[in-house]
XYZ file of C-alpha atoms in Angstrom:
387
model
C 85.713 36.599 2.776
C 82.230 35.253 3.447
C 79.258 37.182 4.789
C 75.599 36.287 5.330
C 72.698 37.907 3.491
C 71.456 39.364 6.752
C 74.834 41.002 7.515
C 75.149 42.474 4.024
C 71.544 43.733 4.163
C 72.183 45.373 7.560
C 75.423 47.041 6.439
C 73.936 48.412 3.217
C 70.842 49.848 4.904
C 72.937 51.233 7.794
C 75.425 53.095 5.566
C 75.353 52.843 1.752
C 76.411 50.598 -1.130
C 79.524 52.668 -1.858
C 80.742 52.511 1.755
C 80.208 48.761 1.932
C 82.030 48.295 -1.391
C 84.940 50.384 -0.111
C 85.016 48.367 3.106
C 85.424 45.066 1.253
C 87.623 46.500 -1.536
C 85.239 45.658 -4.356
C 83.241 47.789 -6.778
C 79.765 49.215 -6.252
C 78.595 47.286 -9.315
C 79.632 43.958 -7.815
C 77.851 44.747 -4.553
C 74.669 45.593 -6.441
C 74.969 42.443 -8.519
C 75.449 40.345 -5.388
C 72.316 41.914 -3.918
C 70.386 41.163 -7.100
C 71.557 37.549 -7.183
C 70.778 36.929 -3.524
C 67.532 38.915 -3.527
C 68.669 41.677 -1.169
C 66.663 44.926 -1.573
C 68.694 48.085 -2.099
C 67.904 51.427 -0.401
C 66.861 54.344 -2.569
C 68.931 57.515 -2.953
C 66.301 59.387 -0.939
C 66.701 56.894 1.922
C 70.521 57.238 1.876
C 70.251 61.031 1.773
C 67.977 61.149 4.802
C 70.184 58.609 6.594
C 73.270 60.774 6.059
C 71.405 63.844 7.379
C 70.632 62.058 10.633
C 66.967 61.188 10.107
C 65.655 58.491 12.439
C 62.720 56.108 12.115
C 63.346 55.440 8.423
C 61.405 52.480 7.023
C 63.426 49.745 5.323
C 62.269 47.355 2.628
C 62.010 43.930 4.297
C 64.568 41.227 3.499
C 62.777 38.380 1.661
C 63.361 34.793 2.745
C 65.729 32.681 0.642
C 65.660 28.910 0.769
C 69.084 28.496 -0.876
C 72.439 29.331 0.700
C 72.586 32.574 2.693
C 76.397 32.793 2.644
C 77.857 35.307 0.171
C 81.495 35.304 -0.919
C 83.129 38.739 -1.214
C 86.513 38.500 -2.903
C 88.583 41.704 -3.237
C 89.223 42.469 -6.904
C 86.551 40.014 -8.099
C 85.295 40.395 -11.681
C 81.783 40.142 -13.072
C 82.520 36.758 -14.636
C 83.119 35.266 -11.196
C 79.676 36.312 -10.061
C 77.959 35.060 -13.168
C 79.302 31.566 -12.450
C 77.299 31.401 -9.224
C 74.169 29.262 -9.330
C 71.406 31.832 -8.993
C 68.673 30.584 -11.307
C 65.381 29.760 -9.570
C 66.923 30.705 -6.200
C 63.554 30.942 -4.498
C 62.757 27.250 -5.140
C 63.689 24.155 -3.210
C 66.751 22.154 -4.231
C 64.632 19.590 -6.087
C 62.755 22.296 -7.994
C 66.011 24.082 -8.847
C 67.441 20.892 -10.357
C 64.272 20.250 -12.387
C 63.877 23.817 -13.671
C 67.576 24.154 -14.479
C 67.462 20.903 -16.462
C 64.378 22.013 -18.426
C 65.913 25.439 -19.051
C 69.162 23.939 -20.362
C 67.206 21.677 -22.736
C 65.000 24.398 -24.218
C 65.107 24.087 -27.994
C 62.844 25.123 -30.859
C 62.485 22.253 -33.315
C 63.013 22.703 -37.010
C 59.778 20.875 -37.836
C 56.518 20.412 -35.962
C 56.244 16.744 -35.058
C 53.766 15.517 -32.424
C 52.487 19.046 -31.685
C 50.757 19.961 -28.481
C 47.023 19.372 -28.484
C 46.341 23.119 -28.213
C 48.234 23.711 -31.463
C 46.322 20.951 -33.229
C 43.055 22.480 -32.053
C 44.231 25.903 -33.258
C 44.872 24.493 -36.729
C 41.451 22.887 -36.895
C 39.819 26.103 -35.750
C 41.536 28.080 -38.531
C 40.347 25.594 -41.122
C 36.798 25.968 -39.842
C 37.089 29.768 -39.943
C 38.305 29.642 -43.524
C 35.353 27.493 -44.534
C 32.881 29.764 -42.765
C 34.233 33.058 -44.063
C 34.089 34.265 -47.649
C 37.101 36.089 -49.040
C 39.358 35.142 -46.161
C 42.716 36.836 -46.718
C 46.247 35.916 -45.715
C 46.149 37.980 -42.520
C 44.294 36.498 -39.568
C 41.974 39.064 -38.033
C 42.201 40.427 -34.522
C 40.111 38.855 -31.767
C 36.499 40.006 -32.027
C 36.098 39.026 -35.657
C 37.422 35.566 -36.531
C 38.144 34.335 -32.985
C 35.272 35.982 -31.135
C 34.174 33.967 -28.068
C 36.408 31.025 -29.000
C 38.942 29.372 -26.726
C 42.175 29.321 -28.715
C 45.851 30.169 -28.437
C 46.274 33.934 -28.524
C 48.009 34.383 -31.898
C 45.221 36.354 -33.532
C 47.321 39.146 -35.055
C 49.901 36.756 -36.471
C 49.802 36.371 -40.242
C 49.207 33.009 -41.807
C 52.734 33.061 -43.244
C 54.232 33.399 -39.740
C 52.033 30.803 -38.057
C 54.414 27.869 -38.697
C 57.206 29.659 -36.791
C 54.727 30.638 -34.093
C 53.601 27.033 -33.717
C 57.200 25.842 -33.303
C 57.825 28.444 -30.600
C 54.585 27.764 -28.710
C 55.035 24.000 -28.918
C 58.442 24.225 -27.220
C 57.227 26.746 -24.642
C 54.008 24.958 -23.644
C 55.691 21.571 -23.313
C 58.504 23.077 -21.191
C 56.050 24.833 -18.883
C 54.016 21.655 -18.436
C 57.189 19.697 -17.639
C 57.931 22.275 -14.950
C 54.514 21.727 -13.346
C 52.540 24.496 -15.056
C 49.266 24.147 -16.916
C 47.831 25.720 -20.057
C 44.458 27.454 -19.711
C 42.490 28.729 -22.699
C 39.710 31.283 -22.319
C 37.746 33.450 -24.731
C 39.801 36.482 -23.685
C 43.348 35.329 -22.946
C 45.682 32.359 -22.955
C 47.217 31.602 -19.580
C 49.934 29.563 -17.971
C 48.855 28.527 -14.472
C 51.976 28.219 -12.303
C 51.631 27.693 -8.538
C 48.004 28.900 -8.694
C 49.037 32.147 -10.417
C 47.748 33.031 -13.898
C 50.263 34.450 -16.403
C 48.787 35.457 -19.746
C 50.786 35.334 -22.959
C 50.245 36.126 -26.626
C 52.227 36.194 -29.835
C 51.955 39.238 -32.076
C 53.422 40.193 -35.433
C 54.515 43.636 -36.523
C 52.888 45.100 -39.633
C 54.061 47.750 -42.056
C 51.556 50.356 -43.146
C 51.548 51.351 -46.800
C 49.335 53.373 -49.096
C 47.488 51.738 -51.940
C 45.584 53.050 -54.923
C 41.954 52.072 -54.636
C 39.735 52.055 -57.704
C 36.045 51.292 -57.812
C 36.026 50.581 -54.064
C 33.498 51.826 -51.504
C 34.452 54.747 -49.260
C 34.807 52.573 -46.180
C 37.556 50.449 -47.783
C 40.245 53.081 -47.226
C 43.503 53.731 -49.065
C 45.991 51.955 -46.756
C 46.808 48.366 -45.980
C 49.021 46.553 -43.469
C 51.751 44.229 -44.689
C 53.090 41.548 -42.296
C 56.826 41.851 -41.637
C 57.418 38.407 -40.176
C 58.852 39.982 -36.983
C 57.241 38.387 -33.932
C 56.726 39.731 -30.431
C 55.943 37.602 -27.375
C 54.069 39.307 -24.550
C 53.628 37.820 -21.080
C 52.160 39.380 -17.994
C 49.778 39.096 -15.096
C 47.151 41.264 -13.489
C 45.606 44.182 -15.349
C 48.410 46.788 -15.320
C 50.976 47.452 -18.044
C 53.759 47.531 -15.440
C 53.166 43.802 -14.877
C 53.726 42.994 -18.551
C 56.916 42.192 -20.457
C 57.359 42.161 -24.238
C 60.167 40.314 -26.022
C 60.790 41.547 -29.564
C 62.457 39.524 -32.271
C 65.460 41.362 -33.745
C 68.513 40.607 -35.858
C 70.407 39.608 -32.695
C 67.512 38.270 -30.587
C 66.142 35.094 -32.103
C 63.028 33.194 -31.078
C 65.327 30.699 -29.326
C 66.630 33.528 -27.122
C 63.081 34.727 -26.506
C 62.040 31.192 -25.524
C 64.704 31.123 -22.813
C 63.853 34.630 -21.622
C 60.142 33.815 -21.391
C 60.828 30.650 -19.391
C 63.102 32.544 -16.982
C 60.524 35.287 -16.602
C 57.726 32.824 -15.871
C 59.674 30.788 -13.322
C 62.288 33.190 -11.997
C 61.227 36.842 -12.293
C 57.438 36.905 -12.098
C 57.120 34.673 -8.992
C 59.543 36.861 -7.059
C 57.882 40.039 -8.327
C 54.490 38.713 -7.254
C 55.910 37.748 -3.888
C 57.289 41.249 -3.326
C 54.034 42.864 -4.457
C 51.986 40.649 -2.142
C 54.375 41.360 0.715
C 54.061 45.097 0.079
C 50.283 44.731 -0.179
C 50.178 42.805 3.100
C 52.266 45.510 4.776
C 49.991 48.198 3.342
C 46.847 46.355 4.461
C 48.313 45.862 7.916
C 49.148 49.568 8.074
C 45.612 50.478 6.975
C 44.171 48.081 9.559
C 46.252 49.709 12.297
C 45.080 53.130 11.120
C 41.437 51.981 11.186
C 41.885 50.548 14.671
C 43.544 53.758 15.821
C 40.668 55.831 14.379
C 38.154 53.602 16.155
C 40.129 53.886 19.382
C 40.255 57.667 19.087
C 36.536 57.711 18.331
C 35.803 55.644 21.450
C 38.088 57.847 23.556
C 36.308 60.912 22.240
C 32.888 59.452 22.966
C 33.915 58.397 26.487
C 35.477 61.758 27.206
C 32.435 63.592 25.901
C 30.114 61.424 28.021
C 32.217 61.989 31.166
C 32.309 65.713 30.521
C 28.551 65.818 29.959
C 28.075 63.934 33.227
C 30.317 66.452 34.981
C 28.304 69.350 33.590
C 25.024 67.698 34.602
C 26.315 67.043 38.128
C 27.474 70.633 38.444
C 24.090 71.921 37.299
C 22.277 69.595 39.693
C 24.523 70.766 42.522
C 23.738 74.400 41.684
C 20.018 73.606 41.467
C 20.139 71.815 44.818
C 21.956 74.806 46.359
C 19.309 77.173 45.021
C 16.528 75.108 46.589
C 18.342 75.082 49.938
C 18.785 78.859 49.785
C 15.131 79.180 48.889
C 14.107 77.046 51.885
C 16.354 79.111 54.184
C 14.792 82.303 52.920
C 11.292 80.872 53.478
C 12.166 80.071 57.072
C 13.605 83.543 57.713
C 10.700 85.386 56.159
C 8.086 83.291 58.022
C 6.369 82.595 54.729
C 3.036 80.859 54.778
C 4.474 77.444 53.939
C 3.592 74.419 55.993
C 6.202 72.303 57.728
C 5.314 69.401 55.467
C 6.173 71.519 52.437
C 9.528 72.536 53.886
C 10.340 68.917 54.749
C 9.376 67.819 51.248
C 11.475 70.619 49.705
C 14.540 69.622 51.755
C 14.167 66.009 50.620
C 13.963 67.140 46.976
C 17.078 69.274 47.457
C 18.948 66.256 48.793
C 17.620 64.069 45.967
C 18.756 66.594 43.324
C 22.223 66.989 44.894
C 24.549 64.591 42.957
C 26.733 64.134 46.052
C 23.819 62.785 48.071
C 22.486 59.217 48.069
C 18.946 60.381 48.726
C 16.395 58.520 46.563
C 12.872 59.449 45.569
C 9.797 57.257 45.771
C 8.218 58.607 42.594
C 10.764 60.375 40.385
C 13.751 58.678 38.702
C 17.226 59.713 37.593
C 15.850 60.279 34.105
C 13.350 62.776 35.529
C 16.212 64.510 37.341
C 18.113 65.078 34.093
C 14.911 66.181 32.365
C 14.691 69.050 34.856
C 18.067 70.323 33.581
C 17.483 69.948 29.834
C 13.854 71.041 29.561
C 13.288 73.719 26.946
C 11.535 76.972 27.705
C 8.092 77.207 26.121
C 7.654 80.031 23.668
C 5.023 82.578 24.568
C 2.640 84.338 22.291
C 1.632 87.864 22.993
């Protein structure tokens, strides 16, 4: 049976992996492996739990685009070996890039001898010779960066012993040439060594493990110490990007994991895992930035609504006060007329005009005073009196 990525994504996020596996009569493990091969995000246990309890409005991880085939074959009773035969390497690339990268990956080999080394390795050798000439009492162990390689652009192998450098050179020569064949570039700085792939910088370094042992020190100064570090010949290759440890991968040489295996793993990580991881991180960052932008816009909108509402309310209060003040003046004029107070007719006429001018429901204007003067009558402060 065949199903599209979109259909499988929708079914998994609408129910669960186990229910989908039961529906198609295959195991949960095979469903998860299919999702991994075709870059389909899986829901978390918390998401499934909330979904089963009837929560609505749950946020799904978006389905990334995939330039290769979107049709997935689901065969009841299929085994893991059937899935592993599917062509899934470099799935995010175009067909031409997939062919090129797959060819380079299949031809990855570490030579037995260093013939025609990469220019960066030749420069590294010359730099070590210069360091040896410049330093007195140079030992067999190459110092960490900051002493012998301070402010120098060189391959990052600074904690690798001199005995292990030939093996390191063979590994780096194969790796650098393969990356450059695939379209990447080598970049040397005074801090790190980088591979530049599709405008992304991936740093890498080769380290060697050391064994700490105590020594008997005679006639040595106090600062010399009583321990020394012995190189074990076991290499570690570290690659990463950014400035966080979560974006870093270390491949350790063991009795079962040779440098040839590490070479293949590093190449796959550089061209298969890291690009997709970066893509997902940037997508999540874009979603987060968009969410933050919407929140900022909503805060600004609420701020504007608050300011408008406050201004309208203040205007309402001012109009009410002006209406009350106008009513008081009219009552005062009526009382003057009833009590036959000694006020001239001109004064009463003037007072009536002022009452109309103050009334917010009237269109009466004033030849001298302005609207600003009208509001000043409401908000004037009482003068303090001294006794």
